[in-house]
mmCIF file of C-alpha atoms in Angstrom:
data_model
loop_
_atom_site.group_PDB
_atom_site.id
_atom_site.type_symbol
_atom_site.label_atom_id
_atom_site.label_comp_id
_atom_site.label_asym_id
_atom_site.label_seq_id
_atom_site.Cartn_x
_atom_site.Cartn_y
_atom_site.Cartn_z
ATOM 1 C CA SER A 1 181.318 120.581 237.451
ATOM 2 C CA LEU A 2 178.559 122.162 239.536
ATOM 3 C CA GLU A 3 178.852 125.405 237.589
ATOM 4 C CA ALA A 4 178.270 123.585 234.304
ATOM 5 C CA VAL A 5 175.228 121.829 235.753
ATOM 6 C CA ASP A 6 173.819 125.151 237.008
ATOM 7 C CA GLU A 7 174.316 126.718 233.557
ATOM 8 C CA LEU A 8 172.612 123.737 231.919
ATOM 9 C CA LEU A 9 169.625 123.939 234.259
ATOM 10 C CA ALA A 10 169.384 127.706 233.750
ATOM 11 C CA SER A 11 169.300 127.283 229.971
ATOM 12 C CA VAL A 12 166.587 124.616 230.266
ATOM 13 C CA ASP A 13 164.491 126.920 232.466
ATOM 14 C CA ALA A 14 164.944 129.759 229.981
ATOM 15 C CA ASN A 15 163.820 127.517 227.107
ATOM 16 C CA ASP A 16 160.800 126.396 229.125
ATOM 17 C CA ASP A 17 159.886 130.021 229.796
ATOM 18 C CA GLU A 18 160.132 130.850 226.094
ATOM 19 C CA VAL A 19 157.932 127.858 225.175
ATOM 20 C CA GLU A 20 155.337 128.821 227.804
ATOM 21 C CA GLU A 21 155.351 132.409 226.556
ATOM 22 C CA GLU A 22 154.854 131.267 222.941
ATOM 23 C CA GLU A 23 152.021 128.950 224.003
ATOM 24 C CA ALA A 24 150.383 131.803 225.931
ATOM 25 C CA VAL A 25 150.568 134.057 222.862
ATOM 26 C CA GLU A 26 149.053 131.349 220.655
ATOM 27 C CA PHE A 27 146.275 130.713 223.180
ATOM 28 C CA GLU A 28 145.542 134.445 223.354
ATOM 29 C CA LYS A 29 145.285 134.598 219.556
ATOM 30 C CA ARG A 30 142.867 131.663 219.511
ATOM 31 C CA VAL A 31 140.706 133.220 222.218
ATOM 32 C CA ARG A 32 140.750 136.635 220.548
ATOM 33 C CA ASN A 33 139.832 135.215 217.159
ATOM 34 C CA LYS A 34 137.193 132.858 218.529
ATOM 35 C CA ARG A 35 133.732 133.603 217.146
ATOM 36 C CA GLN A 36 130.308 132.619 218.376
ATOM 37 C CA PHE A 37 128.262 131.033 215.610
ATOM 38 C CA PRO A 38 124.450 131.040 215.656
ATOM 39 C CA ASP A 39 122.183 128.025 215.825
ATOM 40 C CA THR A 40 122.697 125.966 212.659
ATOM 41 C CA THR A 41 118.941 125.750 212.123
ATOM 42 C CA THR A 42 118.835 129.501 211.438
ATOM 43 C CA ILE A 43 121.743 129.545 208.965
ATOM 44 C CA ASP A 44 121.241 130.067 205.259
ATOM 45 C CA PRO A 45 124.543 129.045 203.621
ATOM 46 C CA TYR A 46 123.910 131.518 200.797
ATOM 47 C CA ASP A 47 123.298 134.461 203.161
ATOM 48 C CA PRO A 48 126.363 135.452 205.258
ATOM 49 C CA THR A 49 124.208 137.746 207.435
ATOM 50 C CA THR A 50 122.761 134.582 209.031
ATOM 51 C CA TYR A 51 126.132 133.399 210.319
ATOM 52 C CA GLY A 52 128.012 136.379 211.690
ATOM 53 C CA TYR A 53 128.401 139.001 208.949
ATOM 54 C CA VAL A 54 126.847 142.442 208.391
ATOM 55 C CA GLU A 55 126.252 143.591 204.818
ATOM 56 C CA LEU A 56 127.863 146.959 204.020
ATOM 57 C CA GLY A 57 127.009 147.350 200.348
ATOM 58 C CA THR A 58 127.452 146.113 196.787
ATOM 59 C CA ILE A 59 130.226 147.090 194.384
ATOM 60 C CA ILE A 60 128.574 148.566 191.277
ATOM 61 C CA GLY A 61 131.615 149.513 189.219
ATOM 62 C CA ALA A 62 135.045 151.118 188.972
ATOM 63 C CA HIS A 63 135.961 154.778 189.355
ATOM 64 C CA GLY A 64 138.984 156.197 187.611
ATOM 65 C CA VAL A 65 142.111 154.270 186.682
ATOM 66 C CA HIS A 66 143.743 153.789 190.092
ATOM 67 C CA GLY A 67 141.641 150.910 191.459
ATOM 68 C CA PHE A 68 138.851 152.798 193.224
ATOM 69 C CA LEU A 69 135.508 151.005 193.501
ATOM 70 C CA LYS A 70 132.013 152.483 193.512
ATOM 71 C CA LEU A 71 129.940 150.890 196.268
ATOM 72 C CA SER A 72 126.203 151.256 196.898
ATOM 73 C CA SER A 73 126.047 151.491 200.696
ATOM 74 C CA THR A 74 123.429 149.637 202.748
ATOM 75 C CA THR A 75 124.910 150.316 206.189
ATOM 76 C CA ASP A 76 123.788 153.006 208.623
ATOM 77 C CA PHE A 77 127.404 153.549 209.725
ATOM 78 C CA SER A 78 129.098 154.301 206.415
ATOM 79 C CA GLU A 79 131.610 156.776 207.848
ATOM 80 C CA LYS A 80 133.014 154.119 210.179
ATOM 81 C CA ARG A 81 132.632 150.939 208.168
ATOM 82 C CA LEU A 82 133.446 152.270 204.683
ATOM 83 C CA CYS A 83 135.902 155.076 205.403
ATOM 84 C CA GLU A 84 138.106 153.746 208.216
ATOM 85 C CA PRO A 85 140.875 151.388 206.980
ATOM 86 C CA GLY A 86 140.823 147.859 208.312
ATOM 87 C CA ILE A 87 139.788 144.292 207.654
ATOM 88 C CA ARG A 88 136.555 143.718 205.736
ATOM 89 C CA HIS A 89 135.134 140.702 203.914
ATOM 90 C CA ILE A 90 134.043 140.391 200.300
ATOM 91 C CA LYS A 91 131.830 137.807 198.590
ATOM 92 C CA PRO A 92 131.808 137.385 194.801
ATOM 93 C CA PRO A 93 128.445 136.442 193.232
ATOM 94 C CA ASN A 94 129.644 132.907 192.455
ATOM 95 C CA ARG A 95 130.966 132.158 195.954
ATOM 96 C CA ILE A 96 129.098 131.118 199.098
ATOM 97 C CA SER A 97 131.318 132.534 201.842
ATOM 98 C CA PRO A 98 133.079 135.923 202.081
ATOM 99 C CA ARG A 99 136.865 136.143 202.120
ATOM 100 C CA GLU A 100 139.014 138.603 204.037
ATOM 101 C CA VAL A 101 140.249 141.791 202.358
ATOM 102 C CA GLN A 102 141.968 144.965 203.569
ATOM 103 C CA LEU A 103 140.134 148.260 203.137
ATOM 104 C CA ALA A 104 142.767 150.897 202.377
ATOM 105 C CA GLU A 105 140.555 154.007 202.235
ATOM 106 C CA GLY A 106 137.063 155.241 201.486
ATOM 107 C CA ARG A 107 135.031 158.409 201.060
ATOM 108 C CA PRO A 108 131.516 159.380 199.934
ATOM 109 C CA LEU A 109 131.106 160.129 196.238
ATOM 110 C CA ARG A 110 128.488 162.737 197.195
ATOM 111 C CA PRO A 111 126.994 163.760 200.560
ATOM 112 C CA ASP A 112 124.462 161.329 202.088
ATOM 113 C CA SER A 113 121.999 164.225 202.202
ATOM 114 C CA ALA A 114 121.845 164.072 198.406
ATOM 115 C CA THR A 115 119.991 160.728 198.606
ATOM 116 C CA THR A 116 117.821 161.546 201.634
ATOM 117 C CA GLY A 117 114.152 161.025 200.869
ATOM 118 C CA SER A 118 114.824 158.840 197.820
ATOM 119 C CA ASP A 119 115.123 155.106 197.240
ATOM 120 C CA ALA A 120 118.747 155.480 196.107
ATOM 121 C CA ASN A 121 121.511 154.224 198.377
ATOM 122 C CA PRO A 122 124.490 156.501 199.130
ATOM 123 C CA ILE A 123 127.477 155.842 196.839
ATOM 124 C CA TYR A 124 130.956 155.528 198.343
ATOM 125 C CA LEU A 125 134.366 155.287 196.744
ATOM 126 C CA ILE A 126 136.556 152.649 198.375
ATOM 127 C CA ARG A 127 139.942 151.182 197.619
ATOM 128 C CA LEU A 128 141.109 147.724 198.579
ATOM 129 C CA GLU A 129 144.742 146.752 198.961
ATOM 130 C CA HIS A 130 146.227 144.974 195.912
ATOM 131 C CA ILE A 131 143.590 146.550 193.623
ATOM 132 C CA GLN A 132 145.685 149.113 191.776
ATOM 133 C CA ASP A 133 144.107 149.524 188.333
ATOM 134 C CA ARG A 134 140.735 149.844 186.646
ATOM 135 C CA GLU A 135 140.819 146.384 185.085
ATOM 136 C CA SER A 136 141.188 144.692 188.483
ATOM 137 C CA ALA A 137 138.460 146.908 189.931
ATOM 138 C CA LEU A 138 135.983 146.017 187.181
ATOM 139 C CA LYS A 139 136.369 142.312 188.009
ATOM 140 C CA LEU A 140 134.839 142.994 191.451
ATOM 141 C CA ARG A 141 131.583 144.395 190.091
ATOM 142 C CA GLY A 142 128.652 142.650 191.793
ATOM 143 C CA CYS A 143 130.664 141.614 194.850
ATOM 144 C CA VAL A 144 129.134 142.300 198.268
ATOM 145 C CA LEU A 145 131.202 143.830 201.075
ATOM 146 C CA TYR A 146 130.713 142.682 204.665
ATOM 147 C CA SER A 147 132.066 143.302 208.145
ATOM 148 C CA LEU A 148 131.945 140.954 211.115
ATOM 149 C CA GLU A 149 128.891 141.200 213.338
ATOM 150 C CA ASP A 150 131.238 141.148 216.364
ATOM 151 C CA GLU A 151 132.610 144.569 215.364
ATOM 152 C CA LYS A 152 130.194 146.614 217.455
ATOM 153 C CA VAL A 153 129.299 150.241 216.827
ATOM 154 C CA ASP A 154 127.516 150.822 220.130
ATOM 155 C CA ASP A 155 129.423 154.074 220.712
ATOM 156 C CA LEU A 156 127.762 155.527 217.590
ATOM 157 C CA LEU A 157 124.208 154.784 218.729
ATOM 158 C CA ASP A 158 121.930 157.475 220.112
ATOM 159 C CA GLU A 159 119.626 156.813 223.031
ATOM 160 C CA GLY A 160 116.799 154.503 221.971
ATOM 161 C CA GLU A 161 118.687 153.227 218.902
ATOM 162 C CA TYR A 162 119.516 149.541 218.513
ATOM 163 C CA ILE A 163 121.249 147.270 216.050
ATOM 164 C CA VAL A 164 118.671 145.033 214.365
ATOM 165 C CA SER A 165 120.752 141.898 214.948
ATOM 166 C CA ASP A 166 120.811 142.671 218.694
ATOM 167 C CA LEU A 167 117.009 142.599 218.806
ATOM 168 C CA ILE A 168 116.585 139.332 216.909
ATOM 169 C CA GLY A 169 115.980 136.463 219.331
ATOM 170 C CA LEU A 170 114.899 138.582 222.313
ATOM 171 C CA ASN A 171 111.860 137.410 224.283
ATOM 172 C CA VAL A 172 108.910 139.799 224.502
ATOM 173 C CA PHE A 173 106.889 140.215 227.705
ATOM 174 C CA LEU A 174 104.004 142.402 228.761
ATOM 175 C CA ASP A 175 105.322 145.131 231.049
ATOM 176 C CA GLU A 176 104.956 143.798 234.611
ATOM 177 C CA GLN A 177 104.613 147.346 235.905
ATOM 178 C CA VAL A 178 101.297 147.525 234.062
ATOM 179 C CA TYR A 179 100.078 143.928 233.917
ATOM 180 C CA GLY A 180 101.470 142.321 237.114
ATOM 181 C CA ASP A 181 104.388 140.140 238.188
ATOM 182 C CA ALA A 182 103.499 136.644 236.873
ATOM 183 C CA LYS A 183 106.123 136.392 234.119
ATOM 184 C CA LYS A 184 104.882 133.098 232.728
ATOM 185 C CA ASP A 185 101.533 134.739 232.039
ATOM 186 C CA LEU A 186 103.189 137.826 230.565
ATOM 187 C CA PHE A 187 105.184 136.069 227.859
ATOM 188 C CA VAL A 188 104.204 137.310 224.391
ATOM 189 C CA GLY A 189 106.682 135.683 222.031
ATOM 190 C CA ASN A 190 110.132 135.818 220.434
ATOM 191 C CA ILE A 191 111.422 138.471 218.028
ATOM 192 C CA ARG A 192 112.174 136.856 214.677
ATOM 193 C CA GLY A 193 112.693 139.946 212.549
ATOM 194 C CA VAL A 194 112.331 143.694 212.142
ATOM 195 C CA VAL A 195 110.326 145.318 209.359
ATOM 196 C CA MET A 196 111.958 148.656 208.607
ATOM 197 C CA GLY A 197 109.726 151.697 208.258
ATOM 198 C CA SER A 198 111.565 152.699 205.082
ATOM 199 C CA GLU A 199 110.375 149.448 203.457
ATOM 200 C CA ILE A 200 106.746 150.280 204.230
ATOM 201 C CA CYS A 201 106.723 153.914 203.145
ATOM 202 C CA ALA A 202 109.209 155.743 200.924
ATOM 203 C CA ILE A 203 108.423 159.105 202.528
ATOM 204 C CA PRO A 204 110.844 159.647 205.466
ATOM 205 C CA GLY A 205 109.168 159.800 208.862
ATOM 206 C CA LEU A 206 105.828 158.290 207.838
ATOM 207 C CA GLY A 207 106.747 154.609 208.133
ATOM 208 C CA GLN A 208 107.404 153.079 211.551
ATOM 209 C CA ASP A 209 109.721 150.168 212.361
ATOM 210 C CA LEU A 210 107.874 146.998 213.409
ATOM 211 C CA LEU A 211 108.996 144.066 215.558
ATOM 212 C CA GLU A 212 108.028 140.755 213.965
ATOM 213 C CA VAL A 213 107.181 138.533 216.948
ATOM 214 C CA LEU A 214 106.616 134.774 216.851
ATOM 215 C CA LEU A 215 103.711 133.855 219.143
ATOM 216 C CA PRO A 216 103.576 130.582 221.128
ATOM 217 C CA LYS A 217 102.295 127.748 218.968
ATOM 218 C CA ARG A 218 98.635 126.875 219.377
ATOM 219 C CA LYS A 219 97.333 123.298 219.075
ATOM 220 C CA GLU A 220 94.725 124.269 216.490
ATOM 221 C CA LEU A 221 97.397 125.753 214.208
ATOM 222 C CA GLN A 222 98.359 122.940 211.877
ATOM 223 C CA ARG A 223 100.844 124.672 209.555
ATOM 224 C CA GLY A 224 103.124 127.698 209.603
ATOM 225 C CA GLU A 225 104.024 130.135 212.367
ATOM 226 C CA GLU A 226 101.717 132.642 214.015
ATOM 227 C CA MET A 227 103.250 136.118 213.954
ATOM 228 C CA VAL A 228 102.276 139.590 215.124
ATOM 229 C CA LEU A 229 103.761 142.994 214.254
ATOM 230 C CA ILE A 230 104.428 145.349 217.174
ATOM 231 C CA PRO A 231 105.325 149.001 216.399
ATOM 232 C CA PHE A 232 108.731 149.877 217.831
ATOM 233 C CA VAL A 233 107.682 153.140 219.485
ATOM 234 C CA PRO A 234 108.164 154.271 223.122
ATOM 235 C CA GLN A 235 104.407 154.354 223.685
ATOM 236 C CA ILE A 236 104.261 150.569 223.098
ATOM 237 C CA VAL A 237 107.812 149.255 223.670
ATOM 238 C CA SER A 238 108.505 150.504 227.185
ATOM 239 C CA ARG A 239 111.876 148.850 227.868
ATOM 240 C CA VAL A 240 114.612 146.917 226.083
ATOM 241 C CA ASP A 241 117.082 144.969 228.241
ATOM 242 C CA LEU A 242 119.834 143.517 226.054
ATOM 243 C CA ASP A 243 121.617 141.948 229.046
ATOM 244 C CA LEU A 244 118.545 139.964 230.075
ATOM 245 C CA ARG A 245 117.538 139.558 226.393
ATOM 246 C CA MET A 246 114.037 140.809 227.189
ATOM 247 C CA VAL A 247 111.706 143.406 225.667
ATOM 248 C CA PHE A 248 108.744 144.779 227.609
ATOM 249 C CA VAL A 249 105.686 146.079 225.787
ATOM 250 C CA LYS A 250 102.422 147.887 226.579
ATOM 251 C CA PRO A 251 100.268 147.041 223.550
ATOM 252 C CA PRO A 252 96.919 148.747 223.065
ATOM 253 C CA ALA A 253 93.819 146.574 223.299
ATOM 254 C CA GLY A 254 93.460 144.263 220.320
ATOM 255 C CA LEU A 255 96.991 144.667 218.910
ATOM 256 C CA LEU A 256 98.120 141.135 219.805
ATOM 257 C CA ASP A 257 94.938 139.751 218.228
ATOM 258 C CA LEU A 258 96.065 141.057 214.810
ATOM 259 C CA SER A 259 98.172 137.985 214.176
ATOM 260 C CA TYR A 260 98.846 136.283 210.855
ATOM 261 C CA VAL A 261 100.189 132.905 209.828
ATOM 262 C CA ARG A 262 103.491 132.763 207.977
ATOM 263 C CA GLU A 263 103.829 129.491 206.147
ATOM 264 C CA GLU A 264 107.240 127.979 205.625
ATOM 265 C CA LYS A 265 108.510 128.455 202.103
ATOM 266 C CA VAL A 266 109.409 125.274 200.282
ATOM 267 C CA LYS A 267 112.919 125.394 198.828
ATOM 268 C CA ILE A 268 113.518 123.262 195.741
ATOM 269 C CA LYS A 269 117.033 121.879 195.813
ATOM 270 C CA GLY A 270 118.787 120.188 192.958
ATOM 271 C CA LEU A 271 117.777 119.803 189.320
ATOM 272 C CA LEU A 272 114.130 119.629 188.318
ATOM 273 C CA PRO A 273 113.967 117.289 185.307
ATOM 274 C CA ALA A 274 111.944 118.175 182.236
ATOM 275 C CA ALA A 275 108.365 116.939 182.120
ATOM 276 C CA ARG A 276 107.686 113.920 179.944
ATOM 277 C CA TYR A 277 104.731 113.825 177.614
#
């Protein structure tokens, strides 16, 4: 009958709608979980920070008998990344890639101010799901905890503060407001790294962060890369535009002439056989 046909068609349409809805949900999950990987030439397979992870700290032992872990923090955002529950990633010493874990809770063992001015990293107590006793916690000693680089903390940054990974890869130009408008003549180089002031001087406030900039290759340079260090201070770095991926600088006379050549380190892979006499 016509009524039976109408019911049949209605049920088919309903099934089609359910299938389309399920496909839309799956597509949304794929898009949401899609990650942008860096250029493969810059990846070190033994260093997760080169392919999308941020190091949070190293587990140095167990605390108590209920599965708490002592972690030496290396992140500037410990309160958010070590105390707020959520997904983190952990890499044992004998593994190459981190695996996903669930952070249940975390708190500082002592105030961060207790380590200010010293070389010691702040110690945090964290607990991971499924780690319920001291024996399981001790097995994680030496593991490194990571978070995804995509998990931004921009809302925690003060004016003039930047995440190091956001600066890597930016092109550096002389400030056109000082040197003119010909951009091709104003190009300085590409940021390849940041030397932290704390690594230069242990006394807080005396060391200054430095941008490690790769200069354009010269014909007479046969080996290595020519680099220059530019202090990351407002008097020299006038503007940072993350959207345009550009940094504008006003270097004092002679600063860009203080370049040095960084030769590529040779990595020995595989087994080196014993010498024969």
